[in-house]
Short mmCIF file of C-alpha atoms and ligand atoms in Angstrom, two decimals:
data_model
loop_
_atom_site.label_atom_id
_atom_site.label_comp_id
_atom_site.label_asym_id
_atom_site.label_seq_id
_atom_site.Cartn_x
_atom_site.Cartn_y
_atom_site.Cartn_z
CA MET A 174 0.00 0.00 0.00
CA SER A 175 1.42 3.40 -0.94
CA LYS A 176 1.36 5.88 1.89
CA THR A 177 -1.03 8.51 0.63
CA PHE A 178 -4.34 9.25 2.31
CA TYR A 179 -7.42 11.39 1.90
CA ILE A 180 -9.78 12.21 4.76
CA GLU A 181 -13.28 13.67 4.63
CA THR A 182 -14.93 14.86 7.83
CA PHE A 183 -18.62 15.02 8.69
CA GLY A 184 -20.30 16.58 11.71
CA CYS A 185 -19.26 18.75 14.62
CA GLN A 186 -16.15 20.66 15.66
CA MET A 187 -15.05 17.73 17.82
CA ASN A 188 -14.92 15.62 14.68
CA ALA A 189 -13.15 18.37 12.74
CA HIS A 190 -10.46 18.54 15.41
CA ASP A 191 -10.27 14.74 15.75
CA SER A 192 -9.49 14.70 12.03
CA GLU A 193 -6.71 17.24 12.53
CA LYS A 194 -5.21 14.91 15.13
CA VAL A 195 -5.75 11.81 12.95
CA VAL A 196 -3.91 13.61 10.12
CA GLY A 197 -1.07 14.39 12.55
CA THR A 198 -0.91 10.72 13.56
CA LEU A 199 -0.85 9.50 9.95
CA VAL A 200 1.83 12.00 8.96
CA SER A 201 3.96 10.86 11.91
CA GLN A 202 3.60 7.30 10.56
CA GLY A 203 5.06 8.35 7.19
CA TYR A 204 1.80 9.02 5.31
CA SER A 205 1.20 12.07 3.18
CA GLN A 206 -2.17 13.74 2.78
CA VAL A 207 -3.56 14.30 -0.72
CA PRO A 208 -6.42 16.63 -1.64
CA THR A 209 -8.68 14.16 -3.47
CA PRO A 210 -9.80 10.59 -2.82
CA GLU A 211 -8.82 9.74 -6.41
CA ALA A 212 -5.16 10.47 -5.62
CA ALA A 213 -5.14 8.48 -2.36
CA GLU A 214 -4.49 4.85 -1.59
CA LEU A 215 -6.13 5.10 1.83
CA VAL A 216 -9.52 6.84 1.89
CA LEU A 217 -10.90 7.75 5.32
CA TYR A 218 -14.29 9.07 6.31
CA ASN A 219 -14.58 10.56 9.79
CA THR A 220 -18.27 10.18 10.40
CA CYS A 221 -21.15 11.67 12.39
CA SER A 222 -24.24 9.80 13.57
CA ILE A 223 -26.03 12.55 15.47
CA ARG A 224 -28.84 12.49 12.90
CA ASP A 225 -30.00 9.79 10.56
CA LYS A 226 -29.27 11.94 7.50
CA ALA A 227 -25.60 12.39 8.37
CA GLU A 228 -25.20 8.64 8.70
CA GLN A 229 -26.89 7.88 5.38
CA LYS A 230 -24.61 10.39 3.68
CA VAL A 231 -21.53 8.40 4.70
CA PHE A 232 -22.85 5.12 3.33
CA HIS A 233 -23.89 6.87 0.15
CA ARG A 234 -20.39 8.35 -0.19
CA LEU A 235 -18.79 4.96 0.40
CA GLN A 236 -20.94 3.26 -2.24
CA GLN A 237 -20.63 6.03 -4.78
CA PHE A 238 -16.90 6.44 -4.53
CA LYS A 239 -16.24 2.72 -4.59
CA LYS A 240 -18.32 2.33 -7.74
CA ASP A 241 -16.62 5.17 -9.59
CA HIS A 242 -13.01 5.17 -8.46
CA GLY A 243 -12.47 2.74 -5.62
CA LYS A 244 -10.47 0.02 -7.36
CA GLY A 245 -7.41 -0.99 -5.38
CA LYS A 246 -7.94 1.51 -2.62
CA VAL A 247 -8.18 0.87 1.12
CA PHE A 248 -11.22 2.38 2.85
CA GLY A 249 -11.63 3.28 6.49
CA VAL A 250 -14.61 4.51 8.50
CA LEU A 251 -13.75 6.49 11.63
CA GLY A 252 -15.81 8.29 14.27
CA CYS A 253 -19.36 7.92 15.49
CA VAL A 254 -20.86 5.77 12.70
CA ALA A 255 -17.87 3.43 13.02
CA GLN A 256 -18.50 3.03 16.75
CA GLN A 257 -22.24 2.72 16.38
CA GLU A 258 -22.31 0.24 13.50
CA GLY A 259 -19.11 -1.65 14.39
CA GLN A 260 -18.41 -4.85 12.48
CA SER A 261 -21.69 -4.58 10.58
CA ILE A 262 -20.05 -1.94 8.37
CA PHE A 263 -18.04 -4.77 6.80
CA GLU A 264 -21.34 -6.35 5.70
CA LYS A 265 -22.95 -3.12 4.49
CA ALA A 266 -19.80 -1.96 2.69
CA PRO A 267 -17.50 -4.98 2.15
CA HIS A 268 -14.76 -2.84 0.56
CA VAL A 269 -14.12 -1.17 3.94
CA SER A 270 -11.02 -2.48 5.75
CA LEU A 271 -10.77 -0.24 8.80
CA VAL A 272 -13.50 0.62 11.33
CA CYS A 273 -12.37 2.74 14.27
CA GLY A 274 -14.30 4.77 16.86
CA SER A 275 -12.90 7.94 18.42
CA ALA A 276 -12.22 6.27 21.78
CA SER A 277 -9.66 4.03 19.98
CA TYR A 278 -7.72 6.65 18.02
CA ASN A 279 -4.68 6.11 20.23
CA GLN A 280 -4.43 2.67 18.62
CA LEU A 281 -4.31 4.08 15.09
CA PRO A 282 -0.54 3.50 14.60
CA ASP A 283 -1.05 -0.22 15.38
CA LEU A 284 -4.15 -0.43 13.21
CA LEU A 285 -2.25 1.16 10.31
CA VAL A 286 0.47 -1.48 10.61
CA GLN A 287 -2.20 -4.19 10.40
CA LEU A 288 -3.66 -2.54 7.29
CA GLU A 289 -0.24 -2.25 5.68
CA SER A 290 0.37 -5.94 6.19
CA GLY A 291 -2.74 -6.64 4.15
CA ASN A 292 -5.27 -7.31 6.90
CA LYS A 293 -8.72 -6.72 5.41
CA ARG A 294 -10.75 -6.41 8.63
CA VAL A 295 -9.13 -4.10 11.15
CA THR A 296 -11.12 -2.66 14.04
CA GLY A 297 -10.69 -0.30 17.00
CA LEU A 298 -14.03 -0.35 18.79
CA SER A 299 -13.45 -0.53 22.52
CA LEU A 300 -15.15 2.14 24.63
CA ASP A 301 -13.45 0.94 27.76
CA THR A 302 -10.84 3.67 28.07
CA GLU A 303 -9.67 6.29 30.50
CA GLU A 304 -7.37 7.88 27.95
CA THR A 305 -7.83 10.97 25.84
CA PHE A 306 -6.49 11.20 22.30
CA GLU A 307 -3.34 13.28 22.41
CA THR A 308 -0.95 13.63 19.52
CA PRO A 309 2.41 15.38 19.42
CA PHE A 310 1.28 16.98 16.18
CA ALA A 311 -2.15 18.01 14.89
CA ARG A 312 -2.31 19.42 11.36
CA ARG A 313 -4.59 22.41 11.90
CA ASP A 314 -6.58 23.80 9.00
CA ASN A 315 -7.08 27.37 10.24
CA PRO A 316 -3.93 29.51 10.64
CA HIS A 317 -5.39 31.78 13.34
CA ARG A 318 -7.94 29.79 15.36
CA ALA A 319 -7.07 26.43 16.89
CA TYR A 320 -9.32 23.80 18.44
CA ILE A 321 -8.18 22.09 21.63
CA THR A 322 -10.01 19.11 23.09
CA ILE A 323 -10.15 19.36 26.88
CA ILE A 324 -12.64 16.57 27.63
CA GLU A 325 -13.89 13.60 25.61
CA GLY A 326 -17.00 11.43 25.89
CA CYS A 327 -20.11 12.07 27.97
CA ASP A 328 -21.60 10.61 31.15
CA LYS A 329 -25.04 12.14 30.67
CA LYS A 330 -27.84 10.09 29.19
CA CYS A 331 -30.00 12.50 27.21
CA ALA A 332 -32.78 10.37 25.80
CA TYR A 333 -32.20 11.32 22.15
CA CYS A 334 -28.40 11.27 22.03
CA VAL A 335 -25.97 8.68 20.64
CA VAL A 336 -22.83 10.32 21.99
CA PRO A 337 -22.55 8.23 25.18
CA PHE A 338 -22.66 5.15 22.92
CA THR A 339 -20.24 6.46 20.30
CA ARG A 340 -17.67 8.50 22.23
CA GLY A 341 -17.53 6.59 25.49
CA PRO A 342 -17.29 7.81 29.09
CA GLU A 343 -16.17 11.28 30.10
CA ARG A 344 -12.43 11.75 30.46
CA SER A 345 -10.58 15.03 30.91
CA ARG A 346 -7.06 15.94 29.90
CA THR A 347 -4.76 17.29 32.59
CA GLY A 348 -4.76 21.06 32.95
CA GLU A 349 -1.00 21.03 32.46
CA SER A 350 -1.27 19.31 29.09
CA VAL A 351 -4.03 21.70 27.92
CA LEU A 352 -2.03 24.77 29.02
CA GLY A 353 1.13 23.38 27.40
CA GLU A 354 -0.72 23.11 24.09
CA VAL A 355 -2.12 26.64 24.42
CA HIS A 356 1.39 28.01 25.04
CA GLN A 357 2.72 26.13 22.00
CA LEU A 358 -0.09 27.51 19.86
CA ALA A 359 0.57 31.06 21.04
CA MET A 360 4.23 30.65 20.14
CA ALA A 361 3.20 29.35 16.71
CA GLY A 362 1.22 32.55 16.10
CA TYR A 363 -2.32 31.45 16.95
CA SER A 364 -4.33 34.14 18.72
CA GLU A 365 -7.64 32.32 19.22
CA VAL A 366 -8.36 28.94 20.79
CA GLN A 367 -11.61 27.09 21.13
CA LEU A 368 -11.80 24.61 24.00
CA LEU A 369 -13.83 21.60 22.93
CA GLY A 370 -15.78 18.86 24.62
CA GLN A 371 -19.22 17.28 24.61
CA ASN A 372 -19.72 18.97 27.93
CA VAL A 373 -16.83 21.30 28.79
CA ASN A 374 -18.55 22.33 32.04
CA SER A 375 -17.92 18.94 33.61
CA TYR A 376 -14.19 19.25 32.92
CA HIS A 377 -12.21 18.02 35.90
CA ASP A 378 -8.43 18.01 35.81
CA PRO A 379 -7.41 14.43 36.69
CA SER A 380 -4.03 15.58 38.10
CA PRO A 381 -3.64 16.52 41.79
CA ALA A 382 -4.25 20.18 40.80
CA GLY A 383 -7.92 19.18 40.20
CA TRP A 384 -8.91 22.34 38.29
CA ASP A 385 -12.55 22.78 37.37
CA PHE A 386 -13.64 24.32 34.09
CA ALA A 387 -13.77 27.94 35.29
CA THR A 388 -10.23 27.63 36.67
CA LEU A 389 -8.95 26.19 33.40
CA LEU A 390 -10.71 28.98 31.51
CA ARG A 391 -8.99 31.64 33.64
CA LYS A 392 -5.57 30.01 33.15
CA VAL A 393 -6.02 29.75 29.37
CA GLY A 394 -7.30 33.33 29.22
CA ASN A 395 -4.09 34.52 30.88
CA VAL A 396 -1.72 32.90 28.36
CA SER A 397 0.28 35.67 26.75
CA GLY A 398 -0.55 36.03 23.05
CA MET A 399 -4.01 34.44 23.30
CA ARG A 400 -6.48 37.18 22.44
CA ARG A 401 -9.59 35.08 22.20
CA VAL A 402 -10.71 32.00 24.07
CA ARG A 403 -13.98 30.27 23.19
CA PHE A 404 -15.52 27.07 24.46
CA THR A 405 -18.19 24.67 23.32
CA THR A 406 -20.39 22.94 24.20
CA SER A 407 -21.99 23.49 27.58
CA HIS A 408 -24.58 21.56 29.55
CA PRO A 409 -26.93 23.78 31.60
CA ARG A 410 -26.89 21.44 34.63
CA ASP A 411 -23.12 21.84 35.07
CA PHE A 412 -22.93 25.50 34.04
CA VAL A 413 -21.89 27.49 37.13
CA LYS A 414 -21.85 31.25 37.73
CA ASP A 415 -18.08 31.23 38.18
CA ILE A 416 -17.80 30.77 34.41
CA ILE A 417 -19.59 34.09 33.87
CA ASP A 418 -17.43 35.73 36.56
CA ALA A 419 -14.34 34.52 34.68
CA ILE A 420 -15.66 36.04 31.41
CA ASP A 421 -16.38 39.31 33.21
CA GLU A 422 -12.82 39.44 34.54
CA ASN A 423 -10.87 38.82 31.36
CA PRO A 424 -11.61 40.32 27.92
CA ALA A 425 -9.64 37.50 26.27
CA LEU A 426 -12.52 35.18 27.17
CA CYS A 427 -15.05 35.80 24.42
CA ASN A 428 -18.42 37.24 25.38
CA HIS A 429 -20.36 34.39 23.83
CA VAL A 430 -21.93 31.37 25.53
CA HIS A 431 -23.55 28.49 23.65
CA LEU A 432 -25.96 26.91 26.12
CA PRO A 433 -28.17 24.25 24.49
CA VAL A 434 -31.67 24.23 25.99
CA GLN A 435 -33.38 21.82 23.54
CA SER A 436 -36.94 22.60 24.74
CA GLY A 437 -38.83 25.24 26.70
CA SER A 438 -41.24 22.72 28.23
CA ASN A 439 -40.47 21.11 31.59
CA ARG A 440 -42.44 18.04 30.57
CA VAL A 441 -40.31 17.57 27.44
CA LEU A 442 -37.06 18.38 29.27
CA ASP A 443 -37.93 15.68 31.77
CA ARG A 444 -38.64 13.12 29.03
CA MET A 445 -35.40 14.14 27.34
CA GLN A 446 -33.59 13.36 30.63
CA ARG A 447 -31.89 16.74 30.48
CA LEU A 448 -31.59 17.05 34.29
CA TYR A 449 -32.72 20.71 34.54
CA THR A 450 -35.96 22.63 34.47
CA ARG A 451 -36.85 25.70 32.50
CA ASP A 452 -36.38 27.78 35.68
CA ASP A 453 -32.91 26.30 36.26
CA TYR A 454 -32.04 27.25 32.71
CA MET A 455 -33.43 30.77 32.98
CA ARG A 456 -31.40 31.34 36.15
CA ARG A 457 -28.24 30.80 34.09
CA ILE A 458 -29.55 33.16 31.44
CA GLU A 459 -30.07 35.79 34.17
CA TRP A 460 -26.39 35.43 35.20
CA MET A 461 -25.42 36.23 31.64
CA LYS A 462 -27.86 39.12 31.28
CA ASN A 463 -26.56 40.61 34.55
CA ALA A 464 -22.91 40.28 33.52
CA LYS A 465 -20.80 43.38 33.01
CA ARG A 466 -20.03 42.33 29.45
CA ASN A 467 -22.61 42.05 26.67
CA ILE A 468 -22.68 38.27 26.38
CA ALA A 469 -24.18 36.78 23.20
CA ILE A 470 -26.24 33.67 23.95
CA THR A 471 -26.83 30.89 21.44
CA SER A 472 -28.53 27.53 21.77
CA ASP A 473 -29.69 24.25 20.24
CA ILE A 474 -33.39 23.40 19.91
CA ILE A 475 -34.98 20.05 19.08
CA VAL A 476 -38.52 20.22 17.71
CA GLY A 477 -40.90 17.27 17.50
CA PHE A 478 -39.40 15.23 20.34
CA PRO A 479 -41.70 12.25 21.01
CA GLY A 480 -44.85 13.40 22.79
CA GLU A 481 -44.20 17.14 22.23
CA THR A 482 -47.69 18.66 22.30
CA ALA A 483 -48.79 21.94 20.73
CA GLU A 484 -48.58 23.48 24.24
CA ASP A 485 -45.04 22.17 24.77
CA PHE A 486 -44.05 23.63 21.44
CA GLU A 487 -45.60 26.99 22.37
CA GLU A 488 -43.47 26.97 25.51
CA THR A 489 -40.35 26.59 23.38
CA LEU A 490 -41.44 29.55 21.24
CA GLY A 491 -42.03 31.54 24.42
CA LEU A 492 -38.56 30.66 25.64
CA LEU A 493 -37.00 32.03 22.44
CA ASP A 494 -38.65 35.36 23.24
CA ALA A 495 -37.75 35.22 26.92
CA VAL A 496 -34.05 34.66 26.21
CA GLY A 497 -33.66 36.63 22.98
CA TYR A 498 -31.01 34.36 21.51
CA ASP A 499 -28.37 35.73 19.17
CA SER A 500 -28.69 32.56 17.09
CA ILE A 501 -29.81 28.97 17.41
CA PHE A 502 -29.30 25.63 15.72
CA ALA A 503 -32.77 24.08 15.41
CA PHE A 504 -33.30 20.47 14.39
CA LYS A 505 -36.12 18.00 13.97
CA TYR A 506 -35.88 15.11 16.42
CA SER A 507 -34.22 12.16 14.70
CA LYS A 508 -34.51 8.55 15.92
CA ARG A 509 -31.10 7.16 16.83
CA PRO A 510 -30.11 3.57 17.58
CA ASN A 511 -29.77 2.46 21.22
CA THR A 512 -31.22 5.69 22.63
CA PRO A 513 -33.96 5.66 25.32
CA ALA A 514 -36.26 7.92 23.26
CA LEU A 515 -36.72 5.12 20.73
CA ARG A 516 -38.91 3.35 23.28
CA TYR A 517 -41.45 6.17 23.42
CA ASP A 518 -44.59 5.28 21.53
CA ASP A 519 -45.76 8.81 20.73
CA HIS A 520 -43.44 9.85 17.92
CA ILE A 521 -44.42 12.95 15.97
CA ASP A 522 -45.26 12.85 12.30
CA GLU A 523 -42.45 14.10 9.98
CA ASP A 524 -44.63 16.76 8.34
CA GLU A 525 -45.57 18.17 11.72
CA LYS A 526 -41.92 18.22 12.76
CA SER A 527 -41.07 20.12 9.57
CA ARG A 528 -43.89 22.59 10.22
CA ARG A 529 -42.66 23.26 13.75
CA LEU A 530 -39.08 23.63 12.57
CA ALA A 531 -40.10 26.27 10.03
CA ILE A 532 -42.02 28.19 12.72
CA VAL A 533 -39.05 28.13 15.11
CA GLN A 534 -36.66 29.26 12.40
CA GLU A 535 -38.86 32.16 11.31
CA LYS A 536 -39.40 33.29 14.89
CA GLN A 537 -35.68 33.18 15.58
CA ARG A 538 -35.01 35.14 12.38
CA GLN A 539 -37.20 37.94 13.66
CA ILE A 540 -35.43 37.89 17.03
CA GLN A 541 -32.03 38.09 15.32
CA ILE A 542 -33.12 41.10 13.26
CA VAL A 543 -33.90 42.92 16.52
CA ARG A 544 -30.80 41.67 18.38
CA ASN A 545 -28.37 42.60 15.61
CA ALA A 546 -29.96 46.03 15.10
CA LEU A 547 -29.00 46.86 18.71
CA LEU A 548 -25.35 46.77 17.65
CA VAL A 549 -25.66 49.44 14.94
CA GLY A 550 -23.50 52.40 15.96
CA THR A 551 -21.23 50.37 18.26
CA VAL A 552 -17.55 49.68 17.59
CA GLU A 553 -16.65 45.99 17.66
CA GLU A 554 -13.23 44.39 17.56
CA VAL A 555 -13.02 41.78 14.79
CA LEU A 556 -10.56 39.07 13.90
CA VAL A 557 -10.19 39.39 10.11
CA GLU A 558 -10.94 35.98 8.60
CA GLY A 559 -11.34 36.61 4.88
CA PHE A 560 -11.80 38.97 1.95
CA ASN A 561 -14.76 38.82 -0.41
CA LYS A 562 -13.48 39.85 -3.84
CA ALA A 563 -16.99 40.11 -5.26
CA THR A 564 -18.15 42.70 -2.73
CA GLY A 565 -14.76 44.22 -1.87
CA GLN A 566 -15.52 43.61 1.82
CA TRP A 567 -13.41 42.08 4.54
CA ILE A 568 -15.01 39.36 6.64
CA GLY A 569 -14.51 39.72 10.37
CA ARG A 570 -15.67 37.82 13.44
CA THR A 571 -16.60 39.64 16.64
CA SER A 572 -15.96 38.38 20.15
CA GLN A 573 -19.70 37.58 20.26
CA HIS A 574 -19.04 35.29 17.27
CA LYS A 575 -21.04 37.43 14.86
CA THR A 576 -19.94 37.89 11.26
CA LEU A 577 -19.14 41.55 10.58
CA ASN A 578 -18.41 42.40 6.92
CA PHE A 579 -16.62 45.69 6.54
CA ILE A 580 -14.89 48.02 4.17
CA ARG A 581 -11.42 49.44 4.64
CA PRO A 582 -10.23 51.42 1.65
CA GLY A 583 -6.70 50.77 0.44
CA ASP A 584 -6.26 47.15 1.61
CA SER A 585 -7.08 44.04 -0.36
CA GLY A 586 -5.84 40.50 -0.92
CA ASP A 587 -4.46 38.79 2.16
CA ALA A 588 -2.99 41.88 3.84
CA LEU A 589 -5.22 41.94 6.91
CA LEU A 590 -5.95 38.26 7.46
CA GLY A 591 -5.43 37.25 11.08
CA THR A 592 -5.23 40.82 12.37
CA TYR A 593 -7.59 42.49 14.85
CA LEU A 594 -9.35 45.71 13.88
CA ASP A 595 -12.01 47.97 15.32
CA VAL A 596 -15.06 48.25 13.10
CA ARG A 597 -18.05 50.55 13.45
CA VAL A 598 -21.32 48.70 12.78
CA THR A 599 -23.40 50.66 10.27
CA ARG A 600 -26.00 48.09 9.16
CA SER A 601 -27.45 44.82 10.37
CA GLY A 602 -29.39 41.86 9.04
CA PRO A 603 -30.67 38.65 10.62
CA ASN A 604 -27.43 36.76 10.06
CA SER A 605 -24.65 39.31 9.90
CA LEU A 606 -23.52 42.89 10.47
CA ALA A 607 -21.89 45.38 8.11
CA GLY A 608 -19.59 48.27 8.90
CA GLU A 609 -16.42 50.23 8.29
CA SER A 610 -13.01 50.01 9.84
CA VAL A 611 -12.14 52.81 12.25
CA ASN A 612 -8.40 52.11 12.56
S1 LIG B 212 -24.98 16.05 27.36
FE1 LIG B 212 -26.67 14.92 26.45
S2 LIG B 212 -26.81 15.77 24.35
FE2 LIG B 212 -24.79 16.33 25.14
S3 LIG B 212 -23.42 14.68 24.44
FE3 LIG B 212 -24.09 14.13 26.51
S4 LIG B 212 -25.87 12.80 26.21
FE4 LIG B 212 -25.52 13.91 24.27
#
């Protein structure tokens, strides 16, 4: 087998960063990455199974590519679908030779050796681990913002979620190892880090130092050269006020919190096994609203969870108003294997789920129009992330994680990428802001 590989990634930021680490591992084993599957001998798909659609996409990709160009290539399925489907992938897609879940990525060097020696059925599927996946080298795609995993897996049991079955039990990295990586990144010129985990709030440093998440956040925010620190994702039950106090104390900690609520109805939250009530959730929102900094709040919503009545749904709509989110990711409930919600016998019709999703999205659009208009006239610091040749505008990202397109006469091309500028907001829409540079 020649040592070229191609990797395609589906799903969340955790997967995107896992792929960066997988690439680092392969490169350290003598492989070189190529930009197309056609040019590769080893074709890897790092998969997502959070929704049925994402899973189907992977199998479609596997079939399609094999039919058109797959002759002589070695295929591997990594990530959540690999863990969920296990050995049965070999039956569904017999041309696959490697199936490896994220909890087994530390074994990748061994698994690669097995593949190279011609083994046609290589698996890494154990969830029984206390280790996190750490690599000496991760090949990061973005030159300014870096992802850092601080905690893997999840010990919660939300009734709709496959993660506890695909990513294994919660395990945190030591604070020392996280801080070491942040220092390295700062020295390499990165100015923004995003701390990742299925539930960063339950981070607990396994070393004797025993830092909790707010402590880690403060330490990372104090690393010289790091101008922006973000984190995702949070679970309301474990979200403590000290996190907001830390954000208030240090401008390097971005004024944006993503706090998934999923539903505004206590009855649905209970059936989802989310472990908090609407009041518990709103208390956390109050902490943010009372903070010294203007904290943007975003969330995830699931519509059409089994048994969600019209009244439950109305309560979710009411919650959108009560919080005034800066943006949300809204999804239709999707049946997932092994999850407790499958056992409910009051599943909602697909058309009704689609109808509710459209209502939520339109309501949120209106809220965003109002929220973004409040920023017109303010000056926001942006990290410059791109230049749009068609419009002649720079693309910036504010600390609140809003896109702010702006003009700055005299500069074009790549000149400003990765720099920080102050921009006056002159216009707003539901999904972005527009303005002009003031420095
Ligand atoms: S907290 Fe709930 S939704 Fe989030 S990963 Fe864990 S089980 Fe899934």
